[in-house]
Amino acid sequence: GYNGEGQCDVPSPNSDFVAIAGGNHSLGLKEDGSIVAWGRNDSGQCDVPAPNEDFVAVAVGGWGYSLGLKEDGSIVAWGSSNYGVCDVPSPNSGFVAVAGGFTHNLGLKEDGSIVAWGNNDNGQCDVPSPNSGFGTIAGGQHHSLGLKE
């Protein structure tokens, strides 16, 4: 596919990945819980903050930022923070999944509720009531999805 930003040039060694995410940059989650990033890095979206360990999931936002879910249930966000996309709402704990939209994010809590933050110009952060019973989340360009269990 399109590789204008180097997002298809997986760095060596190309092994031990357990999850991936991509846009104009790409993230690979390794078996050891570290993240490898490559591609466009004009906003620091490939500069994984230290300590680069204990990650269990990754997501890419469309506006030059990255997201990582830690083993302890917290979310780490880095890169361009337009619309506050890197400002994870408090309490930053109890998350079991993370998803990036174009300029907004979603976090799924262990109780099945969704937390959304960032740009809300189309209501993409307005989780409908009742905000419970969700098992899967996804972020689109200007919309959000939640799958009930």
PDB file of C-alpha atoms in Angstrom:
ATOM      1  CA  GLY A   1       0.000   0.000   0.000  1.00  0.00           C
ATOM      2  CA  TYR A   2       0.881   3.672   0.249  1.00  0.00           C
ATOM      3  CA  ASN A   3       4.234   4.125   1.991  1.00  0.00           C
ATOM      4  CA  GLY A   4       4.839   7.859   1.652  1.00  0.00           C
ATOM      5  CA  GLU A   5       5.709   8.207   5.348  1.00  0.00           C
ATOM      6  CA  GLY A   6       7.599   4.919   5.757  1.00  0.00           C
ATOM      7  CA  GLN A   7       4.657   3.364   7.601  1.00  0.00           C
ATOM      8  CA  CYS A   8       5.139   0.089   5.700  1.00  0.00           C
ATOM      9  CA  ASP A   9       8.863  -0.199   6.470  1.00  0.00           C
ATOM     10  CA  VAL A  10       8.752  -2.483   9.507  1.00  0.00           C
ATOM     11  CA  PRO A  11      12.063  -2.194  11.371  1.00  0.00           C
ATOM     12  CA  SER A  12      14.206  -5.252  12.011  1.00  0.00           C
ATOM     13  CA  PRO A  13      13.883  -7.593  13.679  1.00  0.00           C
ATOM     14  CA  ASN A  14      10.381  -8.120  12.301  1.00  0.00           C
ATOM     15  CA  SER A  15       9.379 -10.725  14.878  1.00  0.00           C
ATOM     16  CA  ASP A  16       7.656 -11.210  18.225  1.00  0.00           C
ATOM     17  CA  PHE A  17       4.797  -8.777  17.489  1.00  0.00           C
ATOM     18  CA  VAL A  18       1.455  -9.520  19.158  1.00  0.00           C
ATOM     19  CA  ALA A  19      -0.565  -6.473  18.023  1.00  0.00           C
ATOM     20  CA  ILE A  20      -0.287  -3.674  15.458  1.00  0.00           C
ATOM     21  CA  ALA A  21      -1.950  -0.349  14.659  1.00  0.00           C
ATOM     22  CA  GLY A  22      -1.389   2.144  11.894  1.00  0.00           C
ATOM     23  CA  GLY A  23      -2.079   5.335  10.014  1.00  0.00           C
ATOM     24  CA  ASN A  24       0.668   7.626   8.675  1.00  0.00           C
ATOM     25  CA  HIS A  25       2.777   5.946  11.324  1.00  0.00           C
ATOM     26  CA  SER A  26       2.650   2.421  12.671  1.00  0.00           C
ATOM     27  CA  LEU A  27       2.913   0.814  16.091  1.00  0.00           C
ATOM     28  CA  GLY A  28       3.872  -2.741  16.891  1.00  0.00           C
ATOM     29  CA  LEU A  29       3.377  -4.251  20.324  1.00  0.00           C
ATOM     30  CA  LYS A  30       6.060  -6.820  21.163  1.00  0.00           C
ATOM     31  CA  GLU A  31       5.656  -9.964  23.295  1.00  0.00           C
ATOM     32  CA  ASP A  32       7.772  -8.339  26.005  1.00  0.00           C
ATOM     33  CA  GLY A  33       5.276  -5.445  26.378  1.00  0.00           C
ATOM     34  CA  SER A  34       7.374  -2.851  24.552  1.00  0.00           C
ATOM     35  CA  ILE A  35       6.215  -0.776  21.572  1.00  0.00           C
ATOM     36  CA  VAL A  36       8.107  -0.248  18.314  1.00  0.00           C
ATOM     37  CA  ALA A  37       7.030   2.765  16.218  1.00  0.00           C
ATOM     38  CA  TRP A  38       7.906   3.774  12.647  1.00  0.00           C
ATOM     39  CA  GLY A  39       6.720   6.075   9.868  1.00  0.00           C
ATOM     40  CA  ARG A  40       5.756   9.745  10.118  1.00  0.00           C
ATOM     41  CA  ASN A  41       7.074  11.349  13.298  1.00  0.00           C
ATOM     42  CA  ASP A  42       6.515  15.088  12.871  1.00  0.00           C
ATOM     43  CA  SER A  43       4.638  15.347  16.183  1.00  0.00           C
ATOM     44  CA  GLY A  44       6.584  12.806  18.231  1.00  0.00           C
ATOM     45  CA  GLN A  45       3.992  10.098  17.605  1.00  0.00           C
ATOM     46  CA  CYS A  46       6.793   7.533  17.186  1.00  0.00           C
ATOM     47  CA  ASP A  47       8.660   8.611  20.335  1.00  0.00           C
ATOM     48  CA  VAL A  48       7.331   6.054  22.824  1.00  0.00           C
ATOM     49  CA  PRO A  49       7.670   7.535  26.315  1.00  0.00           C
ATOM     50  CA  ALA A  50       9.793   5.791  28.926  1.00  0.00           C
ATOM     51  CA  PRO A  51       9.441   3.351  30.418  1.00  0.00           C
ATOM     52  CA  ASN A  52       8.606   1.483  27.220  1.00  0.00           C
ATOM     53  CA  GLU A  53       7.307  -1.608  29.000  1.00  0.00           C
ATOM     54  CA  ASP A  54       4.172  -3.271  30.353  1.00  0.00           C
ATOM     55  CA  PHE A  55       1.962  -2.342  27.377  1.00  0.00           C
ATOM     56  CA  VAL A  56      -0.881  -4.722  26.454  1.00  0.00           C
ATOM     57  CA  ALA A  57      -2.567  -2.858  23.564  1.00  0.00           C
ATOM     58  CA  VAL A  58      -1.848  -0.087  21.045  1.00  0.00           C
ATOM     59  CA  ALA A  59      -3.932   2.329  18.979  1.00  0.00           C
ATOM     60  CA  VAL A  60      -3.179   5.096  16.492  1.00  0.00           C
ATOM     61  CA  GLY A  61      -5.049   8.378  16.230  1.00  0.00           C
ATOM     62  CA  GLY A  62      -5.538  10.082  12.910  1.00  0.00           C
ATOM     63  CA  TRP A  63      -4.027  13.421  13.903  1.00  0.00           C
ATOM     64  CA  GLY A  64      -0.435  12.343  14.615  1.00  0.00           C
ATOM     65  CA  TYR A  65      -0.655  10.694  17.993  1.00  0.00           C
ATOM     66  CA  SER A  66      -0.366   7.264  19.583  1.00  0.00           C
ATOM     67  CA  LEU A  67      -2.013   5.415  22.451  1.00  0.00           C
ATOM     68  CA  GLY A  68      -0.843   2.543  24.599  1.00  0.00           C
ATOM     69  CA  LEU A  69      -2.746   0.607  27.239  1.00  0.00           C
ATOM     70  CA  LYS A  70      -0.646  -0.503  30.214  1.00  0.00           C
ATOM     71  CA  GLU A  71      -1.012  -3.721  32.247  1.00  0.00           C
ATOM     72  CA  ASP A  72      -2.163  -1.620  35.213  1.00  0.00           C
ATOM     73  CA  GLY A  73      -5.196  -0.352  33.243  1.00  0.00           C
ATOM     74  CA  SER A  74      -3.863   3.133  32.530  1.00  0.00           C
ATOM     75  CA  ILE A  75      -3.586   4.739  29.091  1.00  0.00           C
ATOM     76  CA  VAL A  76      -0.466   6.537  27.862  1.00  0.00           C
ATOM     77  CA  ALA A  77      -0.876   9.009  24.985  1.00  0.00           C
ATOM     78  CA  TRP A  78       1.865  10.836  23.064  1.00  0.00           C
ATOM     79  CA  GLY A  79       2.365  12.955  19.961  1.00  0.00           C
ATOM     80  CA  SER A  80       0.209  15.863  18.822  1.00  0.00           C
ATOM     81  CA  SER A  81      -2.389  16.727  21.452  1.00  0.00           C
ATOM     82  CA  ASN A  82      -4.712  18.778  19.249  1.00  0.00           C
ATOM     83  CA  TYR A  83      -8.214  18.762  20.719  1.00  0.00           C
ATOM     84  CA  GLY A  84      -6.791  17.309  23.946  1.00  0.00           C
ATOM     85  CA  VAL A  85      -6.406  13.813  22.492  1.00  0.00           C
ATOM     86  CA  CYS A  86      -3.376  13.099  24.699  1.00  0.00           C
ATOM     87  CA  ASP A  87      -5.140  14.309  27.864  1.00  0.00           C
ATOM     88  CA  VAL A  88      -6.619  11.081  29.234  1.00  0.00           C
ATOM     89  CA  PRO A  89      -9.453  11.966  31.651  1.00  0.00           C
ATOM     90  CA  SER A  90      -9.108  11.153  35.344  1.00  0.00           C
ATOM     91  CA  PRO A  91      -9.176   8.672  36.804  1.00  0.00           C
ATOM     92  CA  ASN A  92      -6.753   7.112  34.332  1.00  0.00           C
ATOM     93  CA  SER A  93      -7.283   3.577  35.597  1.00  0.00           C
ATOM     94  CA  GLY A  94      -9.462   0.538  35.064  1.00  0.00           C
ATOM     95  CA  PHE A  95      -9.222   0.528  31.265  1.00  0.00           C
ATOM     96  CA  VAL A  96      -9.259  -2.781  29.369  1.00  0.00           C
ATOM     97  CA  ALA A  97      -9.215  -1.452  25.783  1.00  0.00           C
ATOM     98  CA  VAL A  98      -8.319   1.713  23.892  1.00  0.00           C
ATOM     99  CA  ALA A  99      -9.266   3.019  20.433  1.00  0.00           C
ATOM    100  CA  GLY A 100      -8.205   6.068  18.465  1.00  0.00           C
ATOM    101  CA  GLY A 101     -10.440   8.043  16.153  1.00  0.00           C
ATOM    102  CA  PHE A 102      -9.325  10.875  13.910  1.00  0.00           C
ATOM    103  CA  THR A 103      -9.298  13.548  16.625  1.00  0.00           C
ATOM    104  CA  HIS A 104     -10.916  11.723  19.541  1.00  0.00           C
ATOM    105  CA  ASN A 105     -10.307   8.597  21.616  1.00  0.00           C
ATOM    106  CA  LEU A 106     -12.228   5.917  23.426  1.00  0.00           C
ATOM    107  CA  GLY A 107     -11.334   3.897  26.472  1.00  0.00           C
ATOM    108  CA  LEU A 108     -13.313   0.856  27.590  1.00  0.00           C
ATOM    109  CA  LYS A 109     -13.492   0.445  31.355  1.00  0.00           C
ATOM    110  CA  GLU A 110     -13.545  -2.929  33.111  1.00  0.00           C
ATOM    111  CA  ASP A 111     -17.140  -2.216  34.212  1.00  0.00           C
ATOM    112  CA  GLY A 112     -18.252  -2.072  30.539  1.00  0.00           C
ATOM    113  CA  SER A 113     -18.574   1.717  30.333  1.00  0.00           C
ATOM    114  CA  ILE A 114     -16.901   3.913  27.722  1.00  0.00           C
ATOM    115  CA  VAL A 115     -14.876   7.070  28.345  1.00  0.00           C
ATOM    116  CA  ALA A 116     -14.444   9.362  25.318  1.00  0.00           C
ATOM    117  CA  TRP A 117     -12.307  12.483  24.959  1.00  0.00           C
ATOM    118  CA  GLY A 118     -10.967  14.866  22.340  1.00  0.00           C
ATOM    119  CA  ASN A 119     -12.834  16.590  19.515  1.00  0.00           C
ATOM    120  CA  ASN A 120     -16.604  16.313  19.896  1.00  0.00           C
ATOM    121  CA  ASP A 121     -17.840  18.468  17.008  1.00  0.00           C
ATOM    122  CA  ASN A 122     -20.043  15.632  15.705  1.00  0.00           C
ATOM    123  CA  GLY A 123     -21.024  14.144  19.065  1.00  0.00           C
ATOM    124  CA  GLN A 124     -18.452  11.367  18.701  1.00  0.00           C
ATOM    125  CA  CYS A 125     -17.630  11.634  22.421  1.00  0.00           C
ATOM    126  CA  ASP A 126     -21.276  11.579  23.574  1.00  0.00           C
ATOM    127  CA  VAL A 127     -21.743   7.981  24.683  1.00  0.00           C
ATOM    128  CA  PRO A 128     -25.466   7.137  24.612  1.00  0.00           C
ATOM    129  CA  SER A 129     -27.241   6.037  27.773  1.00  0.00           C
ATOM    130  CA  PRO A 130     -27.050   3.632  29.332  1.00  0.00           C
ATOM    131  CA  ASN A 131     -23.247   3.734  29.248  1.00  0.00           C
ATOM    132  CA  SER A 132     -22.841   0.119  30.301  1.00  0.00           C
ATOM    133  CA  GLY A 133     -22.521  -3.396  28.941  1.00  0.00           C
ATOM    134  CA  PHE A 134     -19.969  -2.622  26.234  1.00  0.00           C
ATOM    135  CA  GLY A 135     -17.380  -5.244  25.289  1.00  0.00           C
ATOM    136  CA  THR A 136     -15.654  -3.738  22.255  1.00  0.00           C
ATOM    137  CA  ILE A 137     -14.925  -0.192  21.025  1.00  0.00           C
ATOM    138  CA  ALA A 138     -13.755   1.424  17.783  1.00  0.00           C
ATOM    139  CA  GLY A 139     -13.079   4.990  16.718  1.00  0.00           C
ATOM    140  CA  GLY A 140     -13.903   6.294  13.260  1.00  0.00           C
ATOM    141  CA  GLN A 141     -13.008   9.570  11.600  1.00  0.00           C
ATOM    142  CA  HIS A 142     -15.955  11.514  13.063  1.00  0.00           C
ATOM    143  CA  HIS A 143     -17.871   8.777  14.872  1.00  0.00           C
ATOM    144  CA  SER A 144     -17.479   6.111  17.544  1.00  0.00           C
ATOM    145  CA  LEU A 145     -18.674   2.537  17.886  1.00  0.00           C
ATOM    146  CA  GLY A 146     -19.401   0.424  20.927  1.00  0.00           C
ATOM    147  CA  LEU A 147     -20.460  -3.204  20.754  1.00  0.00           C
ATOM    148  CA  LYS A 148     -22.687  -4.400  23.588  1.00  0.00           C
ATOM    149  CA  GLU A 149     -21.977  -7.815  25.031  1.00  0.00           C
TER     150      GLU A 149
END
